[in-house]
Amino acid sequence: VTAIDARHVPRGLETAFASRELRFNSVAVEVAVPVDGAAILASLRERRHDMLGRLPVRRIVAAIATAAADLREHAEARAEVEALVGATGGLTPPMVAALLDAMLGALTEARLEEFLAAELGDARALDELRPRRSAGGLARAHGPDVVVAVLGGGDPFLPALEFARVLLVKSALVARVSAGAPIFASMFARRLAAADPVVGDAIAVCWWPHRPAPRAAAELLGGADRVIVSGSAETLAAIGGGVPAERIVAQPARIGLALVGHQHGSETASETARAVALADQRSCLSPQAVFVEGTAAAAHRFAEDVAAELERIERELPRGAVSTSEQAALEGEFSLARFRQAAGNSGVEVLAPQRPLRWLVVVGAADELRPGPAGRCVRVWPVARLEDALPFIRAAQPLVAAVGVAALPGRAAALAEPLGQAGVSRVCALDRLLAPPLTWHDDGRGRLAPLVRWSDYEP
Amino acid sequence: MNPSVDRWVVTELDTRILRLVHAPRDAPWLDAAFDELALAVFAHQFAHVPAYRSYCESLDAVPGRVTRWSDVPAVPTEAFRKAELTDANAERAIYAFETSGTVGSRPGRILRDAASLALCRAAWLRAYDDYACPDGASLLVCSLAPTAARAPRASIAHCLDELVSKRGAPGSASFVGDAGLDCVALHRMLRAAVAEARPVELYGATFAVADFLDWCHEADAPLRLPPGSRICHGSGYKGLRRELSAAEFAAGADELVGVSGAWIVNVLGMTELASQFYDNTLRNRVLGRRASRCKEAHPWARTRVVDPATGEDADPGYEGVLVHYDLACRGTIMAVQTADLGVRVGTGFEIVGRAAGAEPRGCNLTLEQWSQRVTA
């Protein structure tokens, strides 16, 4: 069996990369490893200056939308993505299909234009000086020359979003893929190159080991104008050393939560289970805990409904392969919960299928919020009032990124303010938790703001 | 309140456990003795540790029904944070060891009375004799952990006090003071040992040793410790502030203190356990064995590598969760499920990782907190 090609190297830069075969989730993958960081940076800077930087932003919008639509709608391309991403990412085919539609479906021209307008006020400010909306004078937005993006491994299609935001500000991109999702970035890059060669020639998709990092990687990280790093604290620490702090855009691992009000819809348990199951709970929006308003008995009933739904979803969107390390974490959580249940610890109850555990629901008194073991494990915590969840959220910050609420509309609106004050950057309906709009102020900053520099002209 | 413990029964159990701790490793009766004693210790803990009893009952694994040591229910290490798991009445416990905890979270508390600590001490010494000093060398033991007087709640401190006082040659001591690891004093002691050609044992958490090696590097003061010198280090290469590779650690030890290969011995120790598991490299050397580096069972302590998907033993070469069965834990719980991942290797097992999301292993954390105090 030949290795899957996970390389995308800009034309003319072939000699600045070496090829190497690696195994991710026991699948052989051919990756490009940078060998000459200085040459890559110099060439990408030149391309950005002479080519990509001169494209009108609407042409970049069109290229991204075309690439996304190609992958999503052309049967052959789509089948290839589903097969390869599933094999290397440990996800089952129905799950890959669901995630692919959610991510690529969001990258239409209309949505991308909306995104630019929301973040910059006027998308054309990336092309030329534009009148400022609520101030006098004109302003222009400049992206960095070269961005290095160390991609995360949660949602395998997330690279599309990272590509979009970097390319929209007309920056050249070096993307280092994650071992958890090694393949999609190169497929997307090749589609971008087919849609618009100028865009494709400003992207390199590669890989290198964090420890010890090769010299070329250190050159790339040290010389890039911005370094976007997604991932665990370990990844951040491994990268952080060689990059000046002001150039790092850190996206540490975050979690999602669900708040379920006293009065909620009949679909809430099913929505909760679906949010837990999507991306096998590896997304940084995946809910790790559910606060249920009402009595302990109500929380137990709700947990039973969620458990039944997780069991049902296992047939519709079955969980994929998990590593021994993830399964061990799930098993550890299970043993501890059973121990606490037996010891009569604060009304703990464990709901789980037969081994191997493919999901886990633990009911009990609210506790310290922390990342769970993933693999579809959720804690259900009763609270007298939803507002009682706030101290737990405040204590955990900056861990909690997003909160999905299932309650009467007035309750969600009333919670949005204190949740925002508690550091949560997104409050939404529970069924939208895993499908954030492009326009989300991700990490409280938005997606373009950390990349863009403004220059003003006052005539 | 624990159902009252019959001192005579406990004394008899301890006598039998100590007989195993002192047994020759090739005694033909070891397996049968372990099996029988494991079930007796289980019955004792089932009877006298109420939270454990409830847990076992919920699993339908009770004395009489459990017939093999490997079926004794193991408690996850996190359970020590949630309940008091000891057969000693609190007022009789004279030692309260704390497991490491993340900032803000409650540490686990492990209570030991004098008899329980006596079992620990016997196990510490026997494991040390067989694996850290199988050649019977007279070693200057330099502890890179604080003394028990400074850190009464750290079990590693008690262990190293015992090794320094019972096994160390004159001059053996702890080199952690109020200000943290005293690299200057340690280096001075090592220079003297070099001058007198006395072999040394550096013993401490991996990161304490690494910090000392860094100090030697920065001070541009490398040493070549006398032949027979060795390093025993525990907790592993992953800390809070940084991560080392085994190769980086070994290269540093070779370059900066002249200790390499078999003379670097990794030690697996946990507050929740009484016993420690050492790399077999020095023992292999002394016995003239050609066996691969791994950690080996003791006559009184065994380890299973359990496939988390099935709960059964993982196939050889496949990763699983390490579950220890340590009879010297008579006073707490003998079967402990860890967050460590391991594989069966040669005559034992090796640690290969941690469960996803688990904290770095204990002592490093504590030691990093100490050394942070130094630099603060």
CSV table of N, CA, C and O in Angstrom, one decimal, chain B residues 254-333:
chain,number,residue,atom,x,y,z
B,254,ASP,N,25.8,11.8,31.1
B,254,ASP,CA,27.1,11.3,30.6
B,254,ASP,C,28.1,12.4,30.6
B,254,ASP,O,29.2,12.4,31.1
B,255,GLU,N,27.6,13.5,30.0
B,255,GLU,CA,28.5,14.7,29.7
B,255,GLU,C,28.9,15.4,31.0
B,255,GLU,O,30.0,15.8,31.2
B,256,LEU,N,27.9,15.5,31.9
B,256,LEU,CA,28.1,16.4,33.0
B,256,LEU,C,28.5,15.8,34.3
B,256,LEU,O,29.2,16.4,35.2
B,257,VAL,N,28.2,14.5,34.5
B,257,VAL,CA,28.7,13.8,35.7
B,257,VAL,C,29.3,12.4,35.4
B,257,VAL,O,29.8,11.7,36.3
B,258,GLY,N,29.4,12.1,34.1
B,258,GLY,CA,30.1,10.9,33.7
B,258,GLY,C,29.4,9.6,34.1
B,258,GLY,O,30.0,8.6,34.3
B,259,VAL,N,28.0,9.6,34.2
B,259,VAL,CA,27.2,8.4,34.5
B,259,VAL,C,26.4,8.1,33.3
B,259,VAL,O,25.7,9.0,32.7
B,260,SER,N,26.5,6.8,32.9
B,260,SER,CA,25.7,6.5,31.6
B,260,SER,C,25.3,5.0,31.7
B,260,SER,O,25.6,4.3,32.5
B,261,GLY,N,24.5,4.7,30.6
B,261,GLY,CA,24.0,3.3,30.4
B,261,GLY,C,23.3,2.7,31.6
B,261,GLY,O,22.4,3.3,32.2
B,262,ALA,N,23.8,1.5,31.9
B,262,ALA,CA,23.1,0.7,33.0
B,262,ALA,C,23.2,1.5,34.3
B,262,ALA,O,22.4,1.2,35.2
B,263,TRP,N,24.0,2.4,34.5
B,263,TRP,CA,24.2,3.1,35.8
B,263,TRP,C,23.2,4.2,36.0
B,263,TRP,O,23.2,4.9,37.0
B,264,ILE,N,22.3,4.4,35.0
B,264,ILE,CA,21.2,5.3,35.1
B,264,ILE,C,19.9,4.4,35.3
B,264,ILE,O,19.5,3.7,34.4
B,265,VAL,N,19.4,4.5,36.5
B,265,VAL,CA,18.3,3.6,36.9
B,265,VAL,C,17.0,4.4,37.2
B,265,VAL,O,17.0,5.3,38.0
B,266,ASN,N,16.0,4.2,36.4
B,266,ASN,CA,14.7,4.9,36.6
B,266,ASN,C,13.9,4.1,37.7
B,266,ASN,O,13.9,2.9,37.7
B,267,VAL,N,13.3,4.9,38.5
B,267,VAL,CA,12.5,4.3,39.7
B,267,VAL,C,11.1,4.7,39.5
B,267,VAL,O,10.8,5.9,39.4
B,268,LEU,N,10.1,3.7,39.6
B,268,LEU,CA,8.7,4.1,39.7
B,268,LEU,C,8.3,4.0,41.1
B,268,LEU,O,8.3,2.9,41.7
B,269,GLY,N,7.9,5.1,41.6
B,269,GLY,CA,7.4,5.2,43.0
B,269,GLY,C,6.1,6.0,43.0
B,269,GLY,O,6.0,7.0,42.3
B,270,MET,N,5.2,5.7,43.9
B,270,MET,CA,4.0,6.5,44.0
B,270,MET,C,3.6,6.5,45.5
B,270,MET,O,3.7,5.5,46.2
B,271,THR,N,3.1,7.7,45.9
B,271,THR,CA,2.7,7.8,47.3
B,271,THR,C,1.6,6.8,47.7
B,271,THR,O,1.6,6.3,48.8
B,272,GLU,N,0.8,6.4,46.7
B,272,GLU,CA,-0.3,5.5,46.9
B,272,GLU,C,0.2,4.0,47.1
B,272,GLU,O,-0.5,3.2,47.6
B,273,LEU,N,1.4,3.8,46.7
B,273,LEU,CA,2.0,2.4,46.9
B,273,LEU,C,3.1,2.5,48.0
B,273,LEU,O,3.6,3.5,48.3
B,274,ALA,N,3.4,1.3,48.6
B,274,ALA,CA,4.5,1.2,49.5
B,274,ALA,C,5.8,0.9,48.8
B,274,ALA,O,6.8,1.4,49.2
B,275,SER,N,5.7,0.2,47.7
B,275,SER,CA,6.9,-0.4,47.1
B,275,SER,C,7.3,0.5,45.9
B,275,SER,O,6.4,1.2,45.3
B,276,GLN,N,8.5,0.3,45.5
B,276,GLN,CA,9.0,1.0,44.3
B,276,GLN,C,9.5,-0.1,43.3
B,276,GLN,O,9.9,-1.2,43.7
B,277,PHE,N,9.4,0.3,42.0
B,277,PHE,CA,9.9,-0.6,41.0
B,277,PHE,C,11.0,0.1,40.3
B,277,PHE,O,10.9,1.2,39.8
B,278,TYR,N,12.2,-0.6,40.2
B,278,TYR,CA,13.4,-0.1,39.6
B,278,TYR,C,13.7,-0.7,38.3
B,278,TYR,O,13.4,-1.9,38.0
B,279,ASP,N,14.4,0.0,37.4
B,279,ASP,CA,15.0,-0.6,36.2
B,279,ASP,C,15.9,-1.7,36.7
B,279,ASP,O,16.6,-1.6,37.7
B,280,ASN,N,16.0,-2.7,35.8
B,280,ASN,CA,16.8,-3.9,36.2
B,280,ASN,C,18.2,-3.9,35.7
B,280,ASN,O,18.9,-4.9,35.7
B,281,THR,N,18.7,-2.7,35.2
B,281,THR,CA,19.9,-2.7,34.5
B,281,THR,C,21.1,-3.0,35.4
B,281,THR,O,22.0,-3.8,34.9
B,282,LEU,N,21.2,-2.5,36.6
B,282,LEU,CA,22.3,-2.9,37.4
B,282,LEU,C,22.3,-4.3,37.9
B,282,LEU,O,23.3,-5.0,37.9
B,283,ARG,N,21.1,-4.8,38.1
B,283,ARG,CA,20.9,-6.2,38.6
B,283,ARG,C,21.3,-7.1,37.4
B,283,ARG,O,22.0,-8.1,37.7
B,284,ASN,N,20.9,-6.8,36.2
B,284,ASN,CA,21.4,-7.6,35.0
B,284,ASN,C,22.9,-7.7,35.0
B,284,ASN,O,23.4,-8.7,34.7
B,285,ARG,N,23.5,-6.5,35.3
B,285,ARG,CA,25.0,-6.5,35.2
B,285,ARG,C,25.6,-7.4,36.2
B,285,ARG,O,26.5,-8.1,35.9
B,286,VAL,N,25.1,-7.3,37.4
B,286,VAL,CA,25.7,-8.1,38.5
B,286,VAL,C,25.4,-9.6,38.3
B,286,VAL,O,26.3,-10.4,38.5
B,287,LEU,N,24.2,-9.9,37.8
B,287,LEU,CA,23.9,-11.3,37.6
B,287,LEU,C,24.5,-11.8,36.2
B,287,LEU,O,24.3,-13.0,35.9
B,288,GLY,N,25.0,-10.9,35.4
B,288,GLY,CA,25.5,-11.3,34.1
B,288,GLY,C,24.4,-11.7,33.2
B,288,GLY,O,24.6,-12.5,32.3
B,289,ARG,N,23.2,-11.1,33.4
B,289,ARG,CA,22.1,-11.4,32.5
B,289,ARG,C,22.1,-10.5,31.3
B,289,ARG,O,22.5,-9.3,31.4
B,290,ARG,N,21.6,-11.0,30.2
B,290,ARG,CA,21.4,-10.1,29.0
B,290,ARG,C,19.9,-10.0,28.8
B,290,ARG,O,19.3,-10.6,28.0
B,291,ALA,N,19.4,-9.1,29.7
B,291,ALA,CA,17.9,-8.9,29.6
B,291,ALA,C,17.7,-7.4,29.3
B,291,ALA,O,18.5,-6.6,29.6
B,292,SER,N,16.6,-7.1,28.6
B,292,SER,CA,16.3,-5.7,28.2
B,292,SER,C,15.9,-4.9,29.4
B,292,SER,O,15.4,-5.5,30.4
B,293,ARG,N,16.1,-3.6,29.3
B,293,ARG,CA,15.8,-2.7,30.4
B,293,ARG,C,14.3,-2.7,30.7
B,293,ARG,O,13.5,-2.5,29.8
B,294,CYS,N,13.9,-3.0,31.9
B,294,CYS,CA,12.5,-2.9,32.3
B,294,CYS,C,12.4,-2.9,33.8
B,294,CYS,O,13.4,-3.0,34.5
B,295,LYS,N,11.2,-2.8,34.3
B,295,LYS,CA,11.0,-2.8,35.8
B,295,LYS,C,10.4,-4.2,36.1
B,295,LYS,O,9.5,-4.6,35.4
B,296,GLU,N,10.9,-4.8,37.2
B,296,GLU,CA,10.5,-6.1,37.5
B,296,GLU,C,9.6,-6.2,38.7
B,296,GLU,O,9.7,-5.4,39.6
B,297,ALA,N,8.8,-7.3,38.8
B,297,ALA,CA,8.0,-7.5,40.0
B,297,ALA,C,8.9,-7.9,41.2
B,297,ALA,O,10.0,-8.2,41.0
B,298,HIS,N,8.3,-7.8,42.3
B,298,HIS,CA,9.0,-8.2,43.6
B,298,HIS,C,8.2,-9.4,44.1
B,298,HIS,O,7.1,-9.7,43.7
B,299,PRO,N,8.9,-10.2,45.0
B,299,PRO,CA,8.1,-11.3,45.5
B,299,PRO,C,6.8,-10.9,46.2
B,299,PRO,O,5.9,-11.7,46.3
B,300,TRP,N,6.7,-9.6,46.6
B,300,TRP,CA,5.6,-9.1,47.3
B,300,TRP,C,4.8,-8.1,46.5
B,300,TRP,O,3.8,-7.5,47.0
B,301,ALA,N,5.1,-7.8,45.3
B,301,ALA,CA,4.4,-6.8,44.5
B,301,ALA,C,4.5,-7.1,43.0
B,301,ALA,O,5.5,-7.4,42.5
B,302,ARG,N,3.3,-7.1,42.4
B,302,ARG,CA,3.2,-7.4,41.0
B,302,ARG,C,2.5,-6.3,40.2
B,302,ARG,O,1.8,-5.5,40.8
B,303,THR,N,2.6,-6.3,38.9
B,303,THR,CA,2.0,-5.3,38.1
B,303,THR,C,1.3,-5.9,36.9
B,303,THR,O,1.9,-6.8,36.3
B,304,ARG,N,0.1,-5.5,36.6
B,304,ARG,CA,-0.6,-6.0,35.4
B,304,ARG,C,-0.6,-4.8,34.4
B,304,ARG,O,-0.6,-3.7,34.8
B,305,VAL,N,-0.5,-5.2,33.1
B,305,VAL,CA,-0.7,-4.2,32.1
B,305,VAL,C,-2.1,-4.5,31.5
B,305,VAL,O,-2.3,-5.6,30.9
B,306,VAL,N,-3.1,-3.6,31.7
B,306,VAL,CA,-4.5,-4.0,31.4
B,306,VAL,C,-5.0,-3.2,30.2
B,306,VAL,O,-4.8,-2.0,30.1
B,307,ASP,N,-5.5,-3.9,29.2
B,307,ASP,CA,-6.1,-3.2,28.0
B,307,ASP,C,-7.4,-2.5,28.5
B,307,ASP,O,-8.3,-3.1,29.0
B,308,PRO,N,-7.4,-1.1,28.3
B,308,PRO,CA,-8.5,-0.4,28.9
B,308,PRO,C,-9.8,-0.7,28.1
B,308,PRO,O,-10.9,-0.4,28.6
B,309,ALA,N,-9.7,-1.3,26.9
B,309,ALA,CA,-10.9,-1.5,26.1
B,309,ALA,C,-11.6,-2.8,26.7
B,309,ALA,O,-12.8,-2.9,26.6
B,310,THR,N,-10.8,-3.7,27.2
B,310,THR,CA,-11.4,-5.0,27.6
B,310,THR,C,-11.4,-5.3,29.1
B,310,THR,O,-12.1,-6.1,29.6
B,311,GLY,N,-10.5,-4.6,29.8
B,311,GLY,CA,-10.3,-4.9,31.2
B,311,GLY,C,-9.4,-6.1,31.5
B,311,GLY,O,-9.1,-6.5,32.6
B,312,GLU,N,-9.0,-6.8,30.4
B,312,GLU,CA,-8.2,-8.0,30.5
B,312,GLU,C,-6.7,-7.6,30.3
B,312,GLU,O,-6.4,-6.5,29.9
B,313,ASP,N,-5.8,-8.6,30.5
B,313,ASP,CA,-4.4,-8.3,30.3
B,313,ASP,C,-4.1,-7.9,28.8
B,313,ASP,O,-4.7,-8.6,28.0
B,314,ALA,N,-3.3,-6.9,28.6
B,314,ALA,CA,-3.0,-6.5,27.3
B,314,ALA,C,-2.1,-7.5,26.7
B,314,ALA,O,-1.3,-8.2,27.4
B,315,ASP,N,-2.1,-7.7,25.4
B,315,ASP,CA,-1.2,-8.7,24.7
B,315,ASP,C,0.2,-8.1,24.8
B,315,ASP,O,0.4,-6.9,24.9
B,316,PRO,N,1.2,-9.0,24.9
B,316,PRO,CA,2.6,-8.6,25.0
B,316,PRO,C,2.9,-7.6,23.9
B,316,PRO,O,2.5,-7.8,22.7
B,317,GLY,N,3.6,-6.5,24.2
B,317,GLY,CA,3.9,-5.5,23.2
B,317,GLY,C,2.9,-4.5,23.0
B,317,GLY,O,3.1,-3.5,22.4
B,318,TYR,N,1.7,-4.7,23.5
B,318,TYR,CA,0.6,-3.7,23.4
B,318,TYR,C,0.5,-2.8,24.7
B,318,TYR,O,0.7,-3.4,25.8
B,319,GLU,N,0.2,-1.6,24.5
B,319,GLU,CA,0.1,-0.7,25.6
B,319,GLU,C,-1.2,-1.0,26.5
B,319,GLU,O,-2.2,-1.4,25.9
B,320,GLY,N,-1.0,-0.7,27.7
B,320,GLY,CA,-2.2,-0.9,28.6
B,320,GLY,C,-2.0,0.0,29.9
B,320,GLY,O,-0.9,0.6,30.0
B,321,VAL,N,-3.0,-0.1,30.7
B,321,VAL,CA,-2.9,0.7,32.0
B,321,VAL,C,-2.2,-0.1,33.0
B,321,VAL,O,-2.4,-1.3,33.2
B,322,LEU,N,-1.2,0.5,33.7
B,322,LEU,CA,-0.5,-0.2,34.8
B,322,LEU,C,-1.4,-0.3,36.1
B,322,LEU,O,-1.9,0.7,36.6
B,323,VAL,N,-1.6,-1.5,36.5
B,323,VAL,CA,-2.3,-1.8,37.8
B,323,VAL,C,-1.4,-2.5,38.7
B,323,VAL,O,-0.9,-3.6,38.3
B,324,HIS,N,-1.1,-1.9,39.9
B,324,HIS,CA,-0.1,-2.6,40.8
B,324,HIS,C,-0.8,-3.3,41.9
B,324,HIS,O,-1.9,-2.8,42.4
B,325,TYR,N,-0.2,-4.4,42.3
B,325,TYR,CA,-0.7,-5.2,43.5
B,325,TYR,C,0.4,-5.3,44.5
B,325,TYR,O,1.4,-6.0,44.2
B,326,ASP,N,0.4,-4.5,45.5
B,326,ASP,CA,1.5,-4.3,46.4
B,326,ASP,C,1.1,-4.7,47.8
B,326,ASP,O,0.4,-4.0,48.5
B,327,LEU,N,1.6,-5.9,48.2
B,327,LEU,CA,1.1,-6.4,49.5
B,327,LEU,C,1.6,-5.6,50.7
B,327,LEU,O,1.1,-5.6,51.8
B,328,ALA,N,2.7,-4.8,50.5
B,328,ALA,CA,3.2,-4.0,51.5
B,328,ALA,C,2.3,-2.8,51.8
B,328,ALA,O,2.4,-2.1,52.8
B,329,CYS,N,1.3,-2.7,51.0
B,329,CYS,CA,0.2,-1.7,51.2
B,329,CYS,C,-0.9,-2.2,52.1
B,329,CYS,O,-2.1,-1.9,51.9
B,330,ARG,N,-0.6,-3.1,53.0
B,330,ARG,CA,-1.6,-3.7,53.9
B,330,ARG,C,-2.4,-2.6,54.5
B,330,ARG,O,-3.6,-2.8,54.7
B,331,GLY,N,-1.8,-1.5,54.9
B,331,GLY,CA,-2.5,-0.5,55.7
B,331,GLY,C,-3.4,0.4,54.8
B,331,GLY,O,-4.2,1.2,55.4
B,332,THR,N,-3.3,0.3,53.5
B,332,THR,CA,-4.1,1.2,52.7
B,332,THR,C,-4.9,0.3,51.7
B,332,THR,O,-5.7,-0.5,52.2
B,333,ILE,N,-4.7,0.4,50.4
B,333,ILE,CA,-5.3,-0.6,49.5
B,333,ILE,C,-4.2,-1.2,48.6
B,333,ILE,O,-3.3,-0.5,48.1
